[in-house]
PDB file of C-alpha atoms in Angstrom:
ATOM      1  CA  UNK K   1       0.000   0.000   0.000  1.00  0.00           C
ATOM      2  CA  UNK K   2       1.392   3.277  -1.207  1.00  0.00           C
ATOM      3  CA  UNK K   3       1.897   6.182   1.863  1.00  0.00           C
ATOM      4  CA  UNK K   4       0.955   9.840   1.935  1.00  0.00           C
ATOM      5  CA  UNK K   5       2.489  11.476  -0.895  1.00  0.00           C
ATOM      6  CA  UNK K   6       3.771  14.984  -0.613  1.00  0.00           C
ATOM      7  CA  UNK K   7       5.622  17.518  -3.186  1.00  0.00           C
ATOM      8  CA  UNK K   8       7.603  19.323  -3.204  1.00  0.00           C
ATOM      9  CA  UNK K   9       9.858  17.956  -0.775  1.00  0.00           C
ATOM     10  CA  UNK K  10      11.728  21.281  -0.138  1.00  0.00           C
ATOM     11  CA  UNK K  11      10.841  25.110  -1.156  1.00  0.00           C
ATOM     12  CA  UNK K  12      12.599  28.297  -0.569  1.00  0.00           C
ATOM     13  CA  UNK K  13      10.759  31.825  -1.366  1.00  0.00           C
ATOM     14  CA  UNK K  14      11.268  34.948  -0.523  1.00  0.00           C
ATOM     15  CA  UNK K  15       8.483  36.684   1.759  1.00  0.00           C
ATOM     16  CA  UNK K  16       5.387  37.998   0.119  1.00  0.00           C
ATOM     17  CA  UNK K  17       5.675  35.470  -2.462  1.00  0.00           C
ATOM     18  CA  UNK K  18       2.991  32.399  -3.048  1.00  0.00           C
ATOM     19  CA  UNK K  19       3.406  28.589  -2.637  1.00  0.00           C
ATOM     20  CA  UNK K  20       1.471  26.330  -2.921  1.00  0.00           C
ATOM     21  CA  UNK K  21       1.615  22.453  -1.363  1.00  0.00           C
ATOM     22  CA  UNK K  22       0.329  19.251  -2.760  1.00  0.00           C
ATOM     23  CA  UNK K  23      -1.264  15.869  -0.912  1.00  0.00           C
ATOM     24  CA  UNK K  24      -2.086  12.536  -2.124  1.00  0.00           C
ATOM     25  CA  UNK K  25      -3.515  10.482   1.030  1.00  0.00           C
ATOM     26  CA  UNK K  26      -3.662   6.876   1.383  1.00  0.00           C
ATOM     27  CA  UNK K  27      -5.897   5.527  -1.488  1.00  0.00           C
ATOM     28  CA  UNK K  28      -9.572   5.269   0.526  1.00  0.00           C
ATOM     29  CA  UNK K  29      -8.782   7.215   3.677  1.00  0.00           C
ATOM     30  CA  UNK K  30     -11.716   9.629   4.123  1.00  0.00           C
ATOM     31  CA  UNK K  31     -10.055  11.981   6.509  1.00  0.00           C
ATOM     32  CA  UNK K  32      -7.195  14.168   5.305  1.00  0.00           C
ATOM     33  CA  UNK K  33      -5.180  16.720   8.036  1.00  0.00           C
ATOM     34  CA  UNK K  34      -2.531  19.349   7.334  1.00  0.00           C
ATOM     35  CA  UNK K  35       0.017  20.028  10.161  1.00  0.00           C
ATOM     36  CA  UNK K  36       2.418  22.898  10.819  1.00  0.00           C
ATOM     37  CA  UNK K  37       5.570  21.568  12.686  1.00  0.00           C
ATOM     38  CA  UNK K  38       8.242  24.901  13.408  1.00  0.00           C
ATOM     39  CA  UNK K  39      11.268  23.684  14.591  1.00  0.00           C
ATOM     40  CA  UNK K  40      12.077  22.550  17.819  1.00  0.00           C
ATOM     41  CA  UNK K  41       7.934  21.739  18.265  1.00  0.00           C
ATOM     42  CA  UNK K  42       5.207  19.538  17.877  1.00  0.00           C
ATOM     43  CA  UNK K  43       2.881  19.754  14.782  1.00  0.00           C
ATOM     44  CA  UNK K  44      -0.212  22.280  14.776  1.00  0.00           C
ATOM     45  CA  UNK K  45      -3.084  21.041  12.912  1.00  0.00           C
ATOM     46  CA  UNK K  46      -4.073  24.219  10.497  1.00  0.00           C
ATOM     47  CA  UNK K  47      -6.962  22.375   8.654  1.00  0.00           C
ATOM     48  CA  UNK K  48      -8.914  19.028   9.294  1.00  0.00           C
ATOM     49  CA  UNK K  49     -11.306  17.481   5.716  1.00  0.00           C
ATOM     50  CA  UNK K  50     -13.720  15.177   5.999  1.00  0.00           C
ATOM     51  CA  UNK K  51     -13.891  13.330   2.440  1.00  0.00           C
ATOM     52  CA  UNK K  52     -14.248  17.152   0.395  1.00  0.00           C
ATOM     53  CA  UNK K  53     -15.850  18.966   3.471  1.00  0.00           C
ATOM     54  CA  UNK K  54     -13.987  20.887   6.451  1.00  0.00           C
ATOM     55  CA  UNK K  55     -14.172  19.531   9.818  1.00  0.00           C
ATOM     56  CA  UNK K  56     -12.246  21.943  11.594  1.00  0.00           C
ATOM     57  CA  UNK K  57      -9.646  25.025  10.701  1.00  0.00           C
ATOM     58  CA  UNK K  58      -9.893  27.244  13.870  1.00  0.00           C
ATOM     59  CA  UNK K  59      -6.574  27.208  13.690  1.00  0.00           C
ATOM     60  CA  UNK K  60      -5.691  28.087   9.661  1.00  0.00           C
ATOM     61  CA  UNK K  61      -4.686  31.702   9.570  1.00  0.00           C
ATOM     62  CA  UNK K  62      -7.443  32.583   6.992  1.00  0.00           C
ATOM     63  CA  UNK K  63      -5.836  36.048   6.089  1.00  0.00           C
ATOM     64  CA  UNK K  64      -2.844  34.092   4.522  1.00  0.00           C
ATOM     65  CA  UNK K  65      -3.635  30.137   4.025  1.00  0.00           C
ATOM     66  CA  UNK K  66      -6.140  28.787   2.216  1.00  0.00           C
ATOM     67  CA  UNK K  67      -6.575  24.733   1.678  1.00  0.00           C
ATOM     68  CA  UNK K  68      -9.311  22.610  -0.621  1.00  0.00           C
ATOM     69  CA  UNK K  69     -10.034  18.918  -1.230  1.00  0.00           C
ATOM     70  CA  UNK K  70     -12.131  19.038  -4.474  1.00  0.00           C
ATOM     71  CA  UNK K  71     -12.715  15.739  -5.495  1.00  0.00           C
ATOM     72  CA  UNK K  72     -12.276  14.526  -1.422  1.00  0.00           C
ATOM     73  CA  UNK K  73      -9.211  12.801  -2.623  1.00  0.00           C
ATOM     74  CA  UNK K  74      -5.776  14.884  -2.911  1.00  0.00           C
ATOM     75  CA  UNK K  75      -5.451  18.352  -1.389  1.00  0.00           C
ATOM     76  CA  UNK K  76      -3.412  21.300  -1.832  1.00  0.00           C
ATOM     77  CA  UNK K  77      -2.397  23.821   0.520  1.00  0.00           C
ATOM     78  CA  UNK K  78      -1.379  27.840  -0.260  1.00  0.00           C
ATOM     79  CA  UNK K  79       0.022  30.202   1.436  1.00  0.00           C
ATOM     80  CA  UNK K  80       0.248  33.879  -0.133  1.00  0.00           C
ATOM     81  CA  UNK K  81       1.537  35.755   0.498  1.00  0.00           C
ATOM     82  CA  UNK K  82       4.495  34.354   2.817  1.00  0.00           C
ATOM     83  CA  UNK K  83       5.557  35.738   5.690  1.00  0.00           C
ATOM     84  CA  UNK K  84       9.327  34.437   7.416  1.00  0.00           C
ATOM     85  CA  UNK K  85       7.380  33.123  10.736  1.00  0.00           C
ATOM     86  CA  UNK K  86       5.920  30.395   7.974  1.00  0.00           C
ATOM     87  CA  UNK K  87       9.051  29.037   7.836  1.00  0.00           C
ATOM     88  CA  UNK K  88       8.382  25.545   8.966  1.00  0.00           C
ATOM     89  CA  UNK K  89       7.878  21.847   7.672  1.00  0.00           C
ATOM     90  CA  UNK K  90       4.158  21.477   6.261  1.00  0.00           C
ATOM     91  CA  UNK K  91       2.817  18.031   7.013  1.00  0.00           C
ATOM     92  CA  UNK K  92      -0.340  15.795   5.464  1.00  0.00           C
ATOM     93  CA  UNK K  93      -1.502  13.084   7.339  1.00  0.00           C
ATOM     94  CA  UNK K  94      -4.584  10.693   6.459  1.00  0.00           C
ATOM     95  CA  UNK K  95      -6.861   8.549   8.235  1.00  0.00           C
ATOM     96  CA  UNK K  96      -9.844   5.849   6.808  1.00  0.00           C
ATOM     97  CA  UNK K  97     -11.923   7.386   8.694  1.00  0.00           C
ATOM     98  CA  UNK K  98     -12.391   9.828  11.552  1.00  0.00           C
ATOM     99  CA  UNK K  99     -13.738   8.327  14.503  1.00  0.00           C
ATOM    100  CA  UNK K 100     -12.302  11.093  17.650  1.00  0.00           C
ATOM    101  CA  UNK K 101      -8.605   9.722  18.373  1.00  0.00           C
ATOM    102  CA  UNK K 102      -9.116   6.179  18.202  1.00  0.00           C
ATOM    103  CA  UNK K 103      -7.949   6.737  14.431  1.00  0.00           C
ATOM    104  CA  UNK K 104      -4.432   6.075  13.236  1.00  0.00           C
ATOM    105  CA  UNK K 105      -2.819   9.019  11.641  1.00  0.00           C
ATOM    106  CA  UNK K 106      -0.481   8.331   8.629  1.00  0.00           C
ATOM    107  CA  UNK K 107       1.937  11.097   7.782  1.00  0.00           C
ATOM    108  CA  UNK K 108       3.406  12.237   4.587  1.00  0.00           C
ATOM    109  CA  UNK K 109       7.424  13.129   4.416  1.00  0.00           C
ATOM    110  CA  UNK K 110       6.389  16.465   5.362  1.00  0.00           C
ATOM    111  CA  UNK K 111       7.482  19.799   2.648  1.00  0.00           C
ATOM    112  CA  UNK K 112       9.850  22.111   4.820  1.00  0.00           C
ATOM    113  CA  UNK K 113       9.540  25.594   3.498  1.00  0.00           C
ATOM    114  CA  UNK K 114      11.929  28.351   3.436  1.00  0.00           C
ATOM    115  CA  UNK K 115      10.941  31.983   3.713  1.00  0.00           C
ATOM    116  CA  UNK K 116      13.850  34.317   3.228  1.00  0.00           C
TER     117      UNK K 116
ATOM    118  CA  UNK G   1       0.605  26.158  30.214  1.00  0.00           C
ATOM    119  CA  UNK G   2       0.932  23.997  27.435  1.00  0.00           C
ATOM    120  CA  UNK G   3      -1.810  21.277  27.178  1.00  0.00           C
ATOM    121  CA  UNK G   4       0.365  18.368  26.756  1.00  0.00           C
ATOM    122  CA  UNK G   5       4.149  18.720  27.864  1.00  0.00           C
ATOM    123  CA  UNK G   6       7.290  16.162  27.842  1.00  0.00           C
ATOM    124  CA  UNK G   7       9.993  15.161  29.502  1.00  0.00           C
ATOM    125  CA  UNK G   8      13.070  15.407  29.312  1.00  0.00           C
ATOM    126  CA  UNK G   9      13.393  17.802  26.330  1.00  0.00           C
ATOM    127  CA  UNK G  10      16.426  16.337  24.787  1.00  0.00           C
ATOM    128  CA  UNK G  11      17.887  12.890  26.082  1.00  0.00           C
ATOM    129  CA  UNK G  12      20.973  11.103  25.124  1.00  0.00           C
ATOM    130  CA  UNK G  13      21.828   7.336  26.170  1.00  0.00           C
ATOM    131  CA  UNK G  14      24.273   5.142  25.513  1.00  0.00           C
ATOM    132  CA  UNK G  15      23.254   1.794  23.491  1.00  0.00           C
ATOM    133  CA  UNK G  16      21.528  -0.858  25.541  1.00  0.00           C
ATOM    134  CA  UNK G  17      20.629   2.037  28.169  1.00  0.00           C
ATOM    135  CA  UNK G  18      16.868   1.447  29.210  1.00  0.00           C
ATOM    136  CA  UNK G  19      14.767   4.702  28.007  1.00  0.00           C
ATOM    137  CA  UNK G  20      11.930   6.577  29.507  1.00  0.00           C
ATOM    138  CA  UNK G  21      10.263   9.499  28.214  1.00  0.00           C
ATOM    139  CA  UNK G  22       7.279  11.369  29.594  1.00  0.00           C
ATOM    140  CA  UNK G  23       4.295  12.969  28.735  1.00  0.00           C
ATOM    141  CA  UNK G  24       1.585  14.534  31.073  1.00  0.00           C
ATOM    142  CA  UNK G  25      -1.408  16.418  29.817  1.00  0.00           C
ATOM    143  CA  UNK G  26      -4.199  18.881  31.072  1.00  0.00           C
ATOM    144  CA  UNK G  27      -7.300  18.240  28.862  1.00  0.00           C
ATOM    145  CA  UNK G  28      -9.467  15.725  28.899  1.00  0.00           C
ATOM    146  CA  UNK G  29      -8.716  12.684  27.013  1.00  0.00           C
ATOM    147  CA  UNK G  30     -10.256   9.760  24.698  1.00  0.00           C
ATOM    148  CA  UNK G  31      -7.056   8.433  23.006  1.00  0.00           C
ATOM    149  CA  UNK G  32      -3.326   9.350  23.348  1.00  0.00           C
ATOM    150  CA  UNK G  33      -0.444   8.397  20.839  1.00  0.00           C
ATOM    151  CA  UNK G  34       2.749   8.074  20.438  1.00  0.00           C
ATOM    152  CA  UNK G  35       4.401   9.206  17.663  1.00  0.00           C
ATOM    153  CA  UNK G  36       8.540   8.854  16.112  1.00  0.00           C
ATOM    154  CA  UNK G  37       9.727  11.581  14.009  1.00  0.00           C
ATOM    155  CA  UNK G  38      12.946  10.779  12.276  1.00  0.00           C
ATOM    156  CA  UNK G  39      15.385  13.609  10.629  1.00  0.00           C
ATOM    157  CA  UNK G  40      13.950  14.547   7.446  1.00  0.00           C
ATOM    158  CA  UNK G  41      10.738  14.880   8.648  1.00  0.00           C
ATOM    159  CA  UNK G  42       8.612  11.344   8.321  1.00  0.00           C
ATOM    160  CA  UNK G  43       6.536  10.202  11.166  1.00  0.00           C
ATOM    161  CA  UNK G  44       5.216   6.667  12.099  1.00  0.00           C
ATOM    162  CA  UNK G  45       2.611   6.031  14.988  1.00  0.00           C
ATOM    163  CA  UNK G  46       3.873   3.654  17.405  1.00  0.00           C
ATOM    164  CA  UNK G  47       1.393   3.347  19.805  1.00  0.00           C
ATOM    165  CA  UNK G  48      -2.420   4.267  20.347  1.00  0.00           C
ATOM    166  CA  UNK G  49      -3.374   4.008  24.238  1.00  0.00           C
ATOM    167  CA  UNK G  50      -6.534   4.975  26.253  1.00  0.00           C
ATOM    168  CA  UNK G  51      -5.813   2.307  29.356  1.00  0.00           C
ATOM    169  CA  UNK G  52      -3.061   0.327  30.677  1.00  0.00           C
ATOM    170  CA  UNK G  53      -0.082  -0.991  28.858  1.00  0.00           C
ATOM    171  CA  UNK G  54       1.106  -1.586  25.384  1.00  0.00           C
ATOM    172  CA  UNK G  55       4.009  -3.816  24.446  1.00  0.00           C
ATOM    173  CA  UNK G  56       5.586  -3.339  20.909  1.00  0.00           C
ATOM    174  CA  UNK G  57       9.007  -5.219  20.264  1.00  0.00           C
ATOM    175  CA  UNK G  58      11.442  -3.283  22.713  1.00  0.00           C
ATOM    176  CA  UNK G  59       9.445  -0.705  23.340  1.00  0.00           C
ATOM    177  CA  UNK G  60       6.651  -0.241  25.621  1.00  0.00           C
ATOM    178  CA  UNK G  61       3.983   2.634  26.538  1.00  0.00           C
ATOM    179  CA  UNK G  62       1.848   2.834  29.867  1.00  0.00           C
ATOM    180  CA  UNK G  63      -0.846   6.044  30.384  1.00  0.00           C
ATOM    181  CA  UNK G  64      -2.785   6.315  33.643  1.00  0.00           C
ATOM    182  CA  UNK G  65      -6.288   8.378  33.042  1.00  0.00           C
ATOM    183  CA  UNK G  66      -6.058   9.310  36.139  1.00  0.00           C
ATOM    184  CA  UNK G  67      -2.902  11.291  37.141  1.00  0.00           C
ATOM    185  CA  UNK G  68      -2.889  12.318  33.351  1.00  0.00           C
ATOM    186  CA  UNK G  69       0.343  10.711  32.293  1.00  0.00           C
ATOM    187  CA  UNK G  70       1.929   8.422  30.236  1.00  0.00           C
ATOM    188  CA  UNK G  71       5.432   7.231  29.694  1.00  0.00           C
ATOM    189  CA  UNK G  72       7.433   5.308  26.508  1.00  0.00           C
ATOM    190  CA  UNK G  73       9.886   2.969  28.069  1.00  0.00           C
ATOM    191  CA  UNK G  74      12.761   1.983  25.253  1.00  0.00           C
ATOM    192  CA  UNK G  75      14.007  -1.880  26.648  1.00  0.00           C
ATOM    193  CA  UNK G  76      17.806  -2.479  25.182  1.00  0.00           C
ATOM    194  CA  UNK G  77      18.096   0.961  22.953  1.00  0.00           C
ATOM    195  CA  UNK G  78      20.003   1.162  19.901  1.00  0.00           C
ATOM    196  CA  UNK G  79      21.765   3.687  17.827  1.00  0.00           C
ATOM    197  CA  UNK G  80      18.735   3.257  15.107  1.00  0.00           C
ATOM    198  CA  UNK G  81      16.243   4.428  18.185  1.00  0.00           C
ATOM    199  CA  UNK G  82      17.424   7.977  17.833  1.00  0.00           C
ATOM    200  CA  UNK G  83      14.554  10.075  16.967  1.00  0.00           C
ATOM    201  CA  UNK G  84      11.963  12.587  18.024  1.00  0.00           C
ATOM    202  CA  UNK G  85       9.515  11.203  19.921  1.00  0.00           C
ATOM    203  CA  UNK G  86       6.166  13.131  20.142  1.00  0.00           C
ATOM    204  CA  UNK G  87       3.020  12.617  22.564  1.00  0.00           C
ATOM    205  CA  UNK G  88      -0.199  13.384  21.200  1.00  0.00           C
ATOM    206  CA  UNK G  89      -3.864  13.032  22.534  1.00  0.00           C
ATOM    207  CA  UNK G  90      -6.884  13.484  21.311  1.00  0.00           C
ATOM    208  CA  UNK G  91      -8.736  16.803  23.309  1.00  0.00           C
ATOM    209  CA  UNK G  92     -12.309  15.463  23.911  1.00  0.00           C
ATOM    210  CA  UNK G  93     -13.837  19.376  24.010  1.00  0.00           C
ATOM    211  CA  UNK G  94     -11.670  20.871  21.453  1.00  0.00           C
ATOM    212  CA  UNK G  95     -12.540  17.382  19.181  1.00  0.00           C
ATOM    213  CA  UNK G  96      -9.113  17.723  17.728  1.00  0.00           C
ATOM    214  CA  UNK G  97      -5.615  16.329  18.327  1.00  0.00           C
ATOM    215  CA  UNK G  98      -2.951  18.105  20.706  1.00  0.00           C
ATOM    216  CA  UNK G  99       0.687  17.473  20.258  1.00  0.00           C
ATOM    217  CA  UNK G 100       3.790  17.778  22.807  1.00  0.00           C
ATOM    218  CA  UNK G 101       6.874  19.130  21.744  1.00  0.00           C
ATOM    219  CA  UNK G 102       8.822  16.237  21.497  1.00  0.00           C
ATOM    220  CA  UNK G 103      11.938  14.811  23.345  1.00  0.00           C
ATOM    221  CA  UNK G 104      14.830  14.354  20.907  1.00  0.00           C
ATOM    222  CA  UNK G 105      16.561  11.419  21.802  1.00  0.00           C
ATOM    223  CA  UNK G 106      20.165  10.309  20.889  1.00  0.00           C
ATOM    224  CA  UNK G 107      21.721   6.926  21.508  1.00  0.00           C
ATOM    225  CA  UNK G 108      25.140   6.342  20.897  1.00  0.00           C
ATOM    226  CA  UNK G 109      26.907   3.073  19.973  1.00  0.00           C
TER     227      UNK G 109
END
């Protein structure tokens, strides 16, 4: 069974430029999560899907990030325009389905982004 | 106060050295995990716990509900066992998952 795909692996900008991230989750998981991690902490979850629906993204800083799951199958995540405190690896996790925390979170490789 | 804190922040061992890292928490609970983050980023789920004890090869987690704490013992550590290990549990009124920190942990041959 293939993992959590993420790309790029690795991004540099400059700040108040755009990037964007991509996610493939396991093939069939229904729940899809994207994770801040800064160094030196644990990850922040920004944005929480539901097959193509948001569960929860109290925590997504609207003003800057935006996230969609179209077709409730890959995802992609923007920020724009950068600022340096985004600096940090970007992480996708999946689960099959969400049932509270009794579900086991697979993670992608993670994308660490620059922001010079 | 952070919700869910660990200690030590940074350990290093030497190899066979039996390993324990903490986590305590302040929210209420359903599930807590434990997670290993190795350099370059990728992390695998080692154990899922909402009672007792968990036994997994050499390593071994044990939460008590009640004094809000759990520990990851490491039996006979290796060089290969370096990693971040993170503590993360599921926040029954925020319906969302809270992570620790992590304690960075080094074993040397």
């Amino acid at each position: 069974e293939a993992g959590v795909a993420q790309s790029p692996r690795y991004k540099i900008i400059e700040k108040r430029q755009s990037v964007a991230f991509w996610c493939n989750p396991i093939s069939g998981h229904a729940t899809l999560y994207w994770y801040q991690q800064i160094l030196g902490q644990g990850p922040k979850l920004l944005i929480q899907f539901q097959n193509n629906g948001v569960v929860d993204d109290s925590q997504l800083p609207k003003d800057r990030f935006s996230a969609e799951r179209l077709k409730g199958v890959d995802s992609t995540l923007k920020i724009q325009p950068a600022k340096l405190e985004d600096s940090a690896v970007y992480l996708c996790a999946s689960s099959a389905r969400f049932s509270g925390g009794n579900n086991e979170q697979f993670f992608g490789p993670g994308t660490r982004l620059t922001v010079l | 106060k952070n919700e869910v804190e660990q200690s030590p922040q940074n350990l290093t061992a030497q190899e066979g050295e039996f390993i324990t890292i903490n986590c305590s928490y302040s929210v209420g609970i359903s599930a807590l995990h434990w997670l290993q983050q190795h350099p370059g980023g990728g992390i695998v789920s080692l154990f899922m716990l909402s009672s007792g004890k968990k036994k997994h090869g050499r390593l071994i987690a044990t939460i008590n509900i009640q004094e809000k704490h759990s520990s990851l013992h490491i039996t006979a550590s290796h060089p290969r066992d370096s990693a971040v290990y993170i503590c993360a549990v599921w926040d029954n009124y925020g319906q969302n998952f809270v992570f620790g920190p992590g304690t960075r942990l080094s074993v040397l041959p």
